[in-house]
Short mmCIF file of C-alpha atoms in Angstrom, two decimals:
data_model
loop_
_atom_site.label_atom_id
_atom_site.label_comp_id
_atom_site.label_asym_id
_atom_site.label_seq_id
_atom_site.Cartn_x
_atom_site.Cartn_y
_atom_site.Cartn_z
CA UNK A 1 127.22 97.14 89.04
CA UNK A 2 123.93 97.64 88.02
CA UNK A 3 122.34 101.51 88.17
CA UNK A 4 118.70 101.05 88.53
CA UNK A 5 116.59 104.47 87.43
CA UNK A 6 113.00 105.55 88.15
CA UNK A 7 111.19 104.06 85.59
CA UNK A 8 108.84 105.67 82.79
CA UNK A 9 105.42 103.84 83.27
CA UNK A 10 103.80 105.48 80.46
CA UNK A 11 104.13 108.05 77.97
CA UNK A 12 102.54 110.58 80.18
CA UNK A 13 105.03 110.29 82.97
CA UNK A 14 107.31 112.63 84.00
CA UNK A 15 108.48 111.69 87.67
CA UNK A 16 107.50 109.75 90.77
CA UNK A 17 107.66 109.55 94.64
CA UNK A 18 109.38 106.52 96.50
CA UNK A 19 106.61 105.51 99.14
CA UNK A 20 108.41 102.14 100.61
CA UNK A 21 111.39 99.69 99.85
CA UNK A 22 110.53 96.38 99.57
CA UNK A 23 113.78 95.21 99.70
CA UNK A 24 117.09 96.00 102.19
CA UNK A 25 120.73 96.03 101.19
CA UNK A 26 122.31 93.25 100.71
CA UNK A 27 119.40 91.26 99.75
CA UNK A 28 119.59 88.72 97.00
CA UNK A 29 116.91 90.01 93.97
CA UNK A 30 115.88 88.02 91.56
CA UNK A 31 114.36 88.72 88.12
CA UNK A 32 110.58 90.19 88.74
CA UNK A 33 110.87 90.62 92.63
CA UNK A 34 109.14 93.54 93.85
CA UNK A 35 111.82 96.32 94.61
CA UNK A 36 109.31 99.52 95.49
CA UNK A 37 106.45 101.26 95.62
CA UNK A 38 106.32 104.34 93.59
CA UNK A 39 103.44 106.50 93.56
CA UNK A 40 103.03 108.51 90.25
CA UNK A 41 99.89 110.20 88.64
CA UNK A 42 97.95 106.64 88.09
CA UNK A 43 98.23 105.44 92.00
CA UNK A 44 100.66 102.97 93.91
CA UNK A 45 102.78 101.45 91.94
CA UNK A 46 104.70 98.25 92.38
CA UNK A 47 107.97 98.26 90.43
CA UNK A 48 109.96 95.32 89.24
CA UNK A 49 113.34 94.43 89.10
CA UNK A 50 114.40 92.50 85.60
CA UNK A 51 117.86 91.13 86.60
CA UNK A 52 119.66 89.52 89.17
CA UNK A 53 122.07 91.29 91.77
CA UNK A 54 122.04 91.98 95.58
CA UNK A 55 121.35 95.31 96.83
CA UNK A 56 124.09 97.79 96.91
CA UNK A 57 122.93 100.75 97.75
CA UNK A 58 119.20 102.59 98.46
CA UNK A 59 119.97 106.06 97.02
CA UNK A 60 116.36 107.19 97.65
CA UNK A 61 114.82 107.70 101.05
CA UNK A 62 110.78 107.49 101.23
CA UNK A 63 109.00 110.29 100.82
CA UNK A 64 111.37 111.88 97.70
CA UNK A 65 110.47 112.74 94.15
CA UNK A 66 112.94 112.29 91.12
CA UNK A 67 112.60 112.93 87.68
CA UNK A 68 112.55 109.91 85.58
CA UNK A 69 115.29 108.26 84.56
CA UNK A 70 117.21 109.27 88.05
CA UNK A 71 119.15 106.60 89.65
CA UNK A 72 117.42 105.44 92.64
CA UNK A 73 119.32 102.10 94.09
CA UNK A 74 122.59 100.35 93.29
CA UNK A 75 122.79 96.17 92.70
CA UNK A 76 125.51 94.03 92.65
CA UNK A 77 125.61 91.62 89.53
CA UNK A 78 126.47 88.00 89.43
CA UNK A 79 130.02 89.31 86.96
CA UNK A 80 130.69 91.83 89.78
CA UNK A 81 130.19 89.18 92.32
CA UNK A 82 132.38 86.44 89.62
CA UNK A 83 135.04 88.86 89.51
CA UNK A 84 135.69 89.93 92.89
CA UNK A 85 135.92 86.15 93.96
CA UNK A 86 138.35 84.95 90.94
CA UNK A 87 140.32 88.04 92.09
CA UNK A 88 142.41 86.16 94.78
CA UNK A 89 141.52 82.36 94.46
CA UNK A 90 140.85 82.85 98.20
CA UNK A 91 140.79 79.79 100.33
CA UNK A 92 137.96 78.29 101.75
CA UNK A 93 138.82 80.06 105.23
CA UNK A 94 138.43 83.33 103.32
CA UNK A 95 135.38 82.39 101.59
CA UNK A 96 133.99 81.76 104.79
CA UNK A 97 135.13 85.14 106.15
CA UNK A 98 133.88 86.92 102.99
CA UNK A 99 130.49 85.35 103.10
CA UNK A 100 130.26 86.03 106.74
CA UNK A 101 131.09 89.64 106.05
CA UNK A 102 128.40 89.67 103.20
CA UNK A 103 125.48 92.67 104.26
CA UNK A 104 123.33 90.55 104.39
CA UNK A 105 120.60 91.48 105.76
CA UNK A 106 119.95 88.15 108.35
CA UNK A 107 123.36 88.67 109.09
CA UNK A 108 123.38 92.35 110.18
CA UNK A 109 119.81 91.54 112.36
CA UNK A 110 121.76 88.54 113.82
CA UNK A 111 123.81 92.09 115.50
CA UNK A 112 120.65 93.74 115.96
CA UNK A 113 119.74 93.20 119.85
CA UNK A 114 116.22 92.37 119.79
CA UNK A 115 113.99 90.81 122.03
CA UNK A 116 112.19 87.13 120.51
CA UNK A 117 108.73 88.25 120.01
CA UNK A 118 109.72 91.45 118.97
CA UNK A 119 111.79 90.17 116.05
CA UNK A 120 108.98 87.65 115.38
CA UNK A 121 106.17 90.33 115.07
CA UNK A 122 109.35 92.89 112.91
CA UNK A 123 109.43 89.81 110.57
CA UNK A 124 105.84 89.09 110.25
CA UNK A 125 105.51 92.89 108.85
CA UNK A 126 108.97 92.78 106.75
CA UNK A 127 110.06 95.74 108.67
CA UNK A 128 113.95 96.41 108.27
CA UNK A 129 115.42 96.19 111.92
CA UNK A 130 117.65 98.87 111.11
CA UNK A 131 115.05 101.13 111.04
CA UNK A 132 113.99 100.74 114.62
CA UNK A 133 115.72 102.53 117.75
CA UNK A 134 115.73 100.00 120.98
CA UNK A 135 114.55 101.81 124.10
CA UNK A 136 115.05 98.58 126.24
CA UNK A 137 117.84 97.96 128.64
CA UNK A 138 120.76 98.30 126.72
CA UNK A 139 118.95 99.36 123.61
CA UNK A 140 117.15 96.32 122.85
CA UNK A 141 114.64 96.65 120.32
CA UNK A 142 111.28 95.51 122.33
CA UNK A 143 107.74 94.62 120.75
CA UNK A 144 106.50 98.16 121.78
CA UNK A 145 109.25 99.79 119.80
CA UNK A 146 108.20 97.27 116.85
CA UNK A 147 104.63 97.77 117.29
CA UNK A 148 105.18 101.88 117.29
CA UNK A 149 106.76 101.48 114.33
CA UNK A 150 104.05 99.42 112.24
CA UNK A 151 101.51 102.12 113.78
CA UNK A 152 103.37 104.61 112.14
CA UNK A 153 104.19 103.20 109.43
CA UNK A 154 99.98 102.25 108.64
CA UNK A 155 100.00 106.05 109.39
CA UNK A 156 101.91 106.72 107.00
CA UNK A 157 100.56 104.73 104.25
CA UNK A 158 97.01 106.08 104.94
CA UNK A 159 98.41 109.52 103.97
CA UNK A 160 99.95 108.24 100.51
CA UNK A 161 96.39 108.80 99.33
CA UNK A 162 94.97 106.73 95.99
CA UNK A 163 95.88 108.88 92.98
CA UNK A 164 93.08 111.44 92.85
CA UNK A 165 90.65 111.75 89.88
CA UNK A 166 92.64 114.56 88.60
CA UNK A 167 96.02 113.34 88.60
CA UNK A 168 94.70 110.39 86.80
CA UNK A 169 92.56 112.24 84.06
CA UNK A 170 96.27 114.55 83.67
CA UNK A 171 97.82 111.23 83.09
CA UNK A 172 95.11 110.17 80.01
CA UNK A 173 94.97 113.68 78.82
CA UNK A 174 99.27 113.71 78.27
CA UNK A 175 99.41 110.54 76.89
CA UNK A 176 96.33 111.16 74.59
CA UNK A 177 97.80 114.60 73.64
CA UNK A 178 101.13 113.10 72.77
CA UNK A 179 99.40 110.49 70.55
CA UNK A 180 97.45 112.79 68.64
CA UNK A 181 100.43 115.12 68.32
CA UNK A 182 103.32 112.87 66.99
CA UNK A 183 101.36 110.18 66.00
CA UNK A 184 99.80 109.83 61.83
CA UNK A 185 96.41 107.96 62.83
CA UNK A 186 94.45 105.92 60.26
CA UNK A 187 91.02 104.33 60.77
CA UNK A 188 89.87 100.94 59.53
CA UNK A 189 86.44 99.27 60.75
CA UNK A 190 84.47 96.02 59.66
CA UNK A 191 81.56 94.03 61.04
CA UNK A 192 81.89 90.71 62.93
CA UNK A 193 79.36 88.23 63.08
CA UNK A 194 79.19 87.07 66.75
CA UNK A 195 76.32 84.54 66.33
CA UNK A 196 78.61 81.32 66.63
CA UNK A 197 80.82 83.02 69.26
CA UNK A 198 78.02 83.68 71.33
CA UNK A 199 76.45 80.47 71.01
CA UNK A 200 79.58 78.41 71.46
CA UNK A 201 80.02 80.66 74.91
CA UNK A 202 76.33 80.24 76.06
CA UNK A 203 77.53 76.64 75.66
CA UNK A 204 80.38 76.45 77.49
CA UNK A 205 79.34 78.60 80.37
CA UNK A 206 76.69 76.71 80.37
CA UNK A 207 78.72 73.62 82.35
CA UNK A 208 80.81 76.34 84.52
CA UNK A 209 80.53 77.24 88.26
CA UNK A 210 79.81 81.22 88.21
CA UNK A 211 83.13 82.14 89.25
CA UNK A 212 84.22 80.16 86.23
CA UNK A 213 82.34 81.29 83.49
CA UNK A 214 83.95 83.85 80.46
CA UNK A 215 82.92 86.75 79.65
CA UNK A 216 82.49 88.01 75.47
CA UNK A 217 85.67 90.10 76.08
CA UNK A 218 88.18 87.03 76.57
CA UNK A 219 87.18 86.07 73.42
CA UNK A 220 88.26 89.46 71.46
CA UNK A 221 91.67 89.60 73.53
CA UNK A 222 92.66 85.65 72.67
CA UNK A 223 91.22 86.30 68.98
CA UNK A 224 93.36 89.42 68.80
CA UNK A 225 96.38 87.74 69.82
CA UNK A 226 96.08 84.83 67.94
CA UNK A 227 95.34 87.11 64.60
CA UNK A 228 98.87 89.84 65.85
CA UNK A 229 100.48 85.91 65.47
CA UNK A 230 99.18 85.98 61.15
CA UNK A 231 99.98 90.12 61.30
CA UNK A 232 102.71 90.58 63.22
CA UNK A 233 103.35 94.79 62.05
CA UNK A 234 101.04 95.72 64.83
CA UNK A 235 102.29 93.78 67.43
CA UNK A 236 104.78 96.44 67.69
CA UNK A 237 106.18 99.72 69.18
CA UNK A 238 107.54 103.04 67.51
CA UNK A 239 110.63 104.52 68.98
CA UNK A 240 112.50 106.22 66.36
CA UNK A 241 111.65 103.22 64.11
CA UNK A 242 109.42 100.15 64.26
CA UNK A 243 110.50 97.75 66.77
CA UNK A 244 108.53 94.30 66.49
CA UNK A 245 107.67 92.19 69.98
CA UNK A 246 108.21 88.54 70.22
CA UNK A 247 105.88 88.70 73.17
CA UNK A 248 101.77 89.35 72.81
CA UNK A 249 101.25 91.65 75.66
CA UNK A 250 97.56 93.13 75.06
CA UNK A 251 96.43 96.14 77.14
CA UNK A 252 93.41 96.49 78.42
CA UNK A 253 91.04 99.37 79.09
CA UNK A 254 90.03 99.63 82.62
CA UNK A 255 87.65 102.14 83.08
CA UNK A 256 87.63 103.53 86.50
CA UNK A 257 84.68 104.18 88.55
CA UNK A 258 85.61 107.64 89.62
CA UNK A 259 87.03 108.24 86.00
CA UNK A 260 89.65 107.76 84.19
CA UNK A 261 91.52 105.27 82.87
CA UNK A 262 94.25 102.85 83.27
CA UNK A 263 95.48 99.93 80.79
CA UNK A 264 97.43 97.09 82.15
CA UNK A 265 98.65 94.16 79.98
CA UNK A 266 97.33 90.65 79.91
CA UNK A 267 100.80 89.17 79.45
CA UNK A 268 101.53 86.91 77.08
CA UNK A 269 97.74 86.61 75.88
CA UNK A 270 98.77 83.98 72.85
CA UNK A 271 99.99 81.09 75.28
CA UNK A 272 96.69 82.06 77.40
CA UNK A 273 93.64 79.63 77.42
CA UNK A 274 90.36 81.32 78.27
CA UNK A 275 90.01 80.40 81.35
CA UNK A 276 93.81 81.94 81.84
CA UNK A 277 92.77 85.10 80.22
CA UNK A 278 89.89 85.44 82.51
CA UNK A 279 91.75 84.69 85.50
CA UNK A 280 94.26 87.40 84.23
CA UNK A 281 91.17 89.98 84.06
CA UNK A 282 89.88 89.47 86.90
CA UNK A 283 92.48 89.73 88.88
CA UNK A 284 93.66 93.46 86.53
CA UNK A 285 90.51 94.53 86.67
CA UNK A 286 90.44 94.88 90.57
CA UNK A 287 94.06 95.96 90.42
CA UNK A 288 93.55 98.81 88.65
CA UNK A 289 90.38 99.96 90.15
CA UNK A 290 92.22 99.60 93.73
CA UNK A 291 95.48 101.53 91.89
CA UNK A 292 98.11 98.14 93.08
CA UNK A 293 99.22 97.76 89.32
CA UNK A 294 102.97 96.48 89.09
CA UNK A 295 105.09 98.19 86.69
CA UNK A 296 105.96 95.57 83.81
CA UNK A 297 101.49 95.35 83.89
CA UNK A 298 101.49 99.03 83.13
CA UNK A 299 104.83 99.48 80.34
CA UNK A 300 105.20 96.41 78.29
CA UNK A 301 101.93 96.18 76.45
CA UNK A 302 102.65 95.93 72.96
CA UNK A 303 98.98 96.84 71.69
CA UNK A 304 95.85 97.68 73.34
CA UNK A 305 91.83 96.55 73.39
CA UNK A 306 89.62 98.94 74.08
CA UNK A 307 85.69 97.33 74.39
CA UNK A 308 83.09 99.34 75.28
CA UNK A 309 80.55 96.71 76.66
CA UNK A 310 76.56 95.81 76.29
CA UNK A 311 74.27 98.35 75.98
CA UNK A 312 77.23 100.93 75.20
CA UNK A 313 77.97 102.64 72.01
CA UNK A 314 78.40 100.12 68.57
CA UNK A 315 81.45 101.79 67.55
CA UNK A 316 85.01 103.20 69.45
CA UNK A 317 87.64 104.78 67.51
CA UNK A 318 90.42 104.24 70.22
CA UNK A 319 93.59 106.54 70.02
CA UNK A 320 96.80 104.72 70.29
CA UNK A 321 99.09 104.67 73.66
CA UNK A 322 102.14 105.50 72.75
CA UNK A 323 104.73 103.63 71.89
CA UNK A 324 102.31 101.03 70.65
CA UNK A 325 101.53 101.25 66.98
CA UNK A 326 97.75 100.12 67.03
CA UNK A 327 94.47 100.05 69.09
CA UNK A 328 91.58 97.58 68.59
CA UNK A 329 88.33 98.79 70.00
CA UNK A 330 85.35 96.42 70.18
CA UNK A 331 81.59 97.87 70.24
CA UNK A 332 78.82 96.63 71.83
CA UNK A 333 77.40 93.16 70.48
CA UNK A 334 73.86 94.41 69.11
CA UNK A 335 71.43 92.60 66.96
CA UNK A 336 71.50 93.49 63.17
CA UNK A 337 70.58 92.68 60.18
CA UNK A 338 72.66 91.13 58.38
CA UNK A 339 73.25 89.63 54.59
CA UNK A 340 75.18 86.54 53.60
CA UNK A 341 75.35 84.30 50.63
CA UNK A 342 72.34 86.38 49.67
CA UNK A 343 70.31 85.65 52.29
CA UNK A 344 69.11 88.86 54.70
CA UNK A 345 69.14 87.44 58.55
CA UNK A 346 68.98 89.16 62.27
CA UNK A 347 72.58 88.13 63.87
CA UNK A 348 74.43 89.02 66.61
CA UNK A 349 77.27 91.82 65.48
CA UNK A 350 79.83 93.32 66.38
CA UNK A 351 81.75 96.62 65.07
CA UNK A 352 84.97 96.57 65.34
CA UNK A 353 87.87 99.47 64.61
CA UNK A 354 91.35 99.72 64.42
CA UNK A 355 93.49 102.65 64.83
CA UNK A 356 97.09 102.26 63.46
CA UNK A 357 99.71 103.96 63.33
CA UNK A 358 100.71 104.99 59.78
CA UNK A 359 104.56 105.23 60.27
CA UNK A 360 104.62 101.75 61.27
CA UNK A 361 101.88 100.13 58.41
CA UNK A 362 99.32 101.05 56.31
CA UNK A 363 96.11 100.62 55.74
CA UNK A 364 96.60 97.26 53.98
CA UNK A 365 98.39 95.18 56.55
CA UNK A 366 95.57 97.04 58.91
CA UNK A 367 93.06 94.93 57.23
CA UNK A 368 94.57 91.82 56.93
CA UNK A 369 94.74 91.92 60.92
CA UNK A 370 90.66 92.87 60.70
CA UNK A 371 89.94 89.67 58.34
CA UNK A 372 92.34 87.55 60.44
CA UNK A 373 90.37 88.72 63.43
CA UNK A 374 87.12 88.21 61.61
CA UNK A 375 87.96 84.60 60.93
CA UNK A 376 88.81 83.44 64.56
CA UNK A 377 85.86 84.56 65.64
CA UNK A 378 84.36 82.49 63.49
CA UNK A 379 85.83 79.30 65.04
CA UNK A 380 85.43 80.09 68.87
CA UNK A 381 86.03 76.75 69.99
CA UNK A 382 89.50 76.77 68.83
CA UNK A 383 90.31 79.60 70.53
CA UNK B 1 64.28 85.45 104.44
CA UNK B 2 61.24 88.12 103.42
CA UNK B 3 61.66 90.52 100.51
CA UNK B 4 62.35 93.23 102.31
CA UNK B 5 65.44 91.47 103.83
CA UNK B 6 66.40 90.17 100.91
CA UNK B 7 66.42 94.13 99.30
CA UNK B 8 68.10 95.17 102.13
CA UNK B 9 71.16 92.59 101.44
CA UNK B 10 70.91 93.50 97.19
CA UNK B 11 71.38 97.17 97.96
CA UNK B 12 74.57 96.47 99.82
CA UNK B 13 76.22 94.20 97.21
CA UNK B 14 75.46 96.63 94.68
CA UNK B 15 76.54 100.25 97.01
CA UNK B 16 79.86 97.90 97.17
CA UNK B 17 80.29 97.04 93.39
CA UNK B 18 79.24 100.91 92.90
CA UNK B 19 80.72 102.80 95.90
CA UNK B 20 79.63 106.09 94.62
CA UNK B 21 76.22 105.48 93.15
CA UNK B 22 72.88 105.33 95.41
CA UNK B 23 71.04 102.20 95.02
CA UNK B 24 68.21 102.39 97.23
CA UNK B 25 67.42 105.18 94.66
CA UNK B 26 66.71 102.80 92.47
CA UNK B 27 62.98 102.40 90.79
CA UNK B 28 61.45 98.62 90.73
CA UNK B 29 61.81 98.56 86.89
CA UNK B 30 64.91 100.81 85.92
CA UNK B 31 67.54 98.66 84.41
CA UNK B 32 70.34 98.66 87.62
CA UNK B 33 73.02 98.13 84.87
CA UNK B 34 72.44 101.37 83.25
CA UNK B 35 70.91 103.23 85.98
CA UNK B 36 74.24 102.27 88.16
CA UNK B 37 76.50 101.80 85.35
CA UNK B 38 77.66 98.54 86.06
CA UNK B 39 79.84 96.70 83.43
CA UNK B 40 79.70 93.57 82.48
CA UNK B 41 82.59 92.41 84.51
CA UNK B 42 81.03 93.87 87.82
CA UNK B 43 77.60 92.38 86.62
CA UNK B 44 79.41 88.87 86.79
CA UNK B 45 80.66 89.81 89.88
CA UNK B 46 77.11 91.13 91.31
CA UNK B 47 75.73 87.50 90.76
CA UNK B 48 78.35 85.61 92.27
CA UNK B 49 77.80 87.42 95.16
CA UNK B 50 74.19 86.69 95.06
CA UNK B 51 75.07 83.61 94.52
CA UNK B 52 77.52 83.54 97.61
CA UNK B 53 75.23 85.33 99.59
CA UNK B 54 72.22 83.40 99.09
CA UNK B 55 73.35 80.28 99.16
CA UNK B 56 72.21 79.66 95.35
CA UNK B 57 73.29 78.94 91.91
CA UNK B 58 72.22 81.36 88.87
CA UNK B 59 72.87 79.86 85.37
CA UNK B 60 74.03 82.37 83.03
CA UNK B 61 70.41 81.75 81.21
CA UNK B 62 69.18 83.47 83.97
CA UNK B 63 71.25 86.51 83.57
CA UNK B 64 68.14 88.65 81.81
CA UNK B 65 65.69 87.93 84.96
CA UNK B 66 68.35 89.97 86.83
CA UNK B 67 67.98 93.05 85.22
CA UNK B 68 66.00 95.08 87.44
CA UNK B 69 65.36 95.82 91.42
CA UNK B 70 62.00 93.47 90.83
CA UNK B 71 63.43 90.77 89.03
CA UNK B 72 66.09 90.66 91.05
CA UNK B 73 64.18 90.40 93.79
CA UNK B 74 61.62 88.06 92.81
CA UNK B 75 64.43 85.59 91.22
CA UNK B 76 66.24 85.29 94.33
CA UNK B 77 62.80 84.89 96.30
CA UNK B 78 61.71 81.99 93.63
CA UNK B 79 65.37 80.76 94.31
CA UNK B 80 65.17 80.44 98.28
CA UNK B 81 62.15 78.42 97.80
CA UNK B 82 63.00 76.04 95.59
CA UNK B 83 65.87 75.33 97.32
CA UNK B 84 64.45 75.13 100.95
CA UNK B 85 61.17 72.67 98.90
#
């Protein structure tokens, strides 16, 4: 049996509200199906499952709050299943019986009197027959009790409003407080040529349709992930100890519109091409500004980016999101002088910081990570 | 497709990229990046809807014509013609 709790998406969170199932009992869940929707301080959130079972039991109705950590549902696991079939040998006869008594949920609607189209339209809007009372002859479910329900239900959903500006700038301001509290901060910060970078992108976007084309940033996240690869330290979270991540998960700064932020994770950024990593962006980026992040986007980033844009400020000092051990914030690219081999030129620069945590390295492993970094971006095209 | 039409359509492409900002506000040579502030992700976004809207393609060399109301304005005029010649 597997106990699944309401999860912690973030340092600064401290409980949530179930808004909708997405599952029934006695469906079959797979690793990274979409159980909920939990809305917490940062919006609607869609929350995964990371095992395999069938659903036992629903121990929250929509509409409650619970603490983290607060068991919420009930699965059945594949060795619960195992077991209670090897119990008996049963014959086939009683496999058949046993399978036909399974809840599942097709096989409890097959009870459920409904009317054709009504069970059409109920499927169409993955609405759990159980939940609707039949006022037809007999109790039949009808399309007008369907459609009532979807009505309500839209109702509903329209009052689960978008997390408002303040329970988002609560969220930052927790987290932030708890970094600055328990976490030892040290600052390192170097200059990047970007002159071959930029050219090499010019270049490149040069032979894309618009909706193709990359933008500066992609290059900092795959040249971050490909340098954590060389430094591995920061790649990393603290939780009474350093814990080191097989997986290059880098969070991103969104900046919302009506302030705020929120950071969800380009996943496995290393195995990304550019084009991937864009994709990934795009499709965060509107995510998070429409608050429909899932919850592995918003927990499992093992260290985050932080880039401040054209035009904005040359230098960010990030603070770290806890667990993570380090923060890499980019500046804007500006023009600069700038001295090599002893020759004085104008290039294309950019500052860039990092904030680590010193419990988990020091300053010296800090900037081996900034050379690393310094060096890819040197060599776009083999990004 | 006159100017004016064409303004009318800019302002609501940018009032959607920038919900809460007031773009018919904006002068003929304030930067609409800064004066709206638009990142460069929703820039990108801003010209492929021009793009989409108009019926044209803007090569990223382009990009600093865009910059302002007029430029905008007179790019995408510049644009219609050349493709309807």
């Amino acid at each position: 049996m597997i106990e699944f709790r309401m999860p912690s998406l973030g340092a600064d969170m401290e409980d949530g509200t179930l808004t909708a199932w997405r599952v029934n009992v006695g469906d079959f869940v797979k690793s990274g199906d979409i159980i909920a929707e939990i809305d917490t301080q940062k919006g609607l959130i869609e929350i995964e499952f990371f095992e395999e079972g069938i659903v036992d039991q629903l121990l929250l109705k929509v509409g409650e709050k619970v603490k983290v950590g607060t068991a919420i549902a009930t699965f059945k696991n594949e060795s619960t299943l195992e077991k209670s079939v090897k119990k008996a040998e049963p014959t086939r006869s009683e496999i058949t019986k046993a399978s036909e008594e399974n809840p599942i949920q097709e096989k409890k609607d097959a009870r459920i009197r409904i009317s054709p189209l009504a069970k059409i339209i109920a499927h169409e809007n993955k609405i759990n027959l159980e939940e609707i009372k039949g006022t037809g002859e007999g109790g039949i479910i009808t399309k007008e009790d369907v459609e009532k329900l979807i009505k309500t239900g839209d109702t509903e959903k329209e009052s689960v409003k978008k997390a408002s500006t303040e329970s988002i700038r609560m969220a930052v301001a927790a987290a932030m407080s708890k970094s600055n509290r328990e976490i030892p901060q040290y600052y390192l910060t170097t200059t990047i040529d970007m002159d071959k970078a930029i050219h090499w992108l010019s270049e490149t976007n040069a032979k894309r349709a618009i909706q193709d084309r990359i933008l500066t940033v992609v290059l900092f996240i795959k040249a971050v992930a490909l340098a954590l690869k060389k430094v591995p330290e920061l790649n990393a979270i603290w939780e009474n100890g350093l814990i080191l991540k097989n997986e290059i998960h880098i969070g991103f700064v969104v900046s919302l519109r009506s302030g705020g932020l929120m950071i969800p994770a380009v996943h496995d950024a290393d195995k990304k091409n550019l084009s991937e990593i864009m994709s990934s962006l795009n499709d965060l980026i509107e995510r998070a500004r429409m608050h429909k992040l899932k919850s592995s986007e918003l927990t499992d980033s093992t260290i985050s980016i932080t880039a401040i844009g054209d035009g904005g400020a040359e230098q960010v000092f990030g603070i770290i999101y806890p667990p993570q051990v380090a923060i890499i914030g980019f500046g804007s690219i500006t023009e600069k002088p700038f001295a090599e081999n002893g020759m004085l030129d104008v290039r294309s620069t950019v500052n860039v910081t990092l904030t680590g945590d010193h419990r988990a390295t020091d300053g010296h492993t800090g900037s081996r990570f900034l050379n690393e970094l310094k060096n890819l971006l040197q060599k776009p095209e083999n990004l | 497709m006159n100017r004016e039409e064409i303004r009318v359509v800019i302002l609501a492409l940018l009032k959607s990229i920038a919900p809460e900002t007031s773009p018919q506000n904006l002068k003929p040579h304030a930067s609409i990046r800064k004066t709206l502030d638009i990142d460069s992700f929703d820039f990108l976004q801003f010209i492929i809807a021009l793009d989409k809207n108009f019926g044209i393609q803007t090569p990223e060399a382009d990009y600093d014509q865009l910059q302002d109301m007029e430029g905008v304005l007179t790019y995408i005029e510049r644009s219609l013609i050349g493709k309807h010649t």
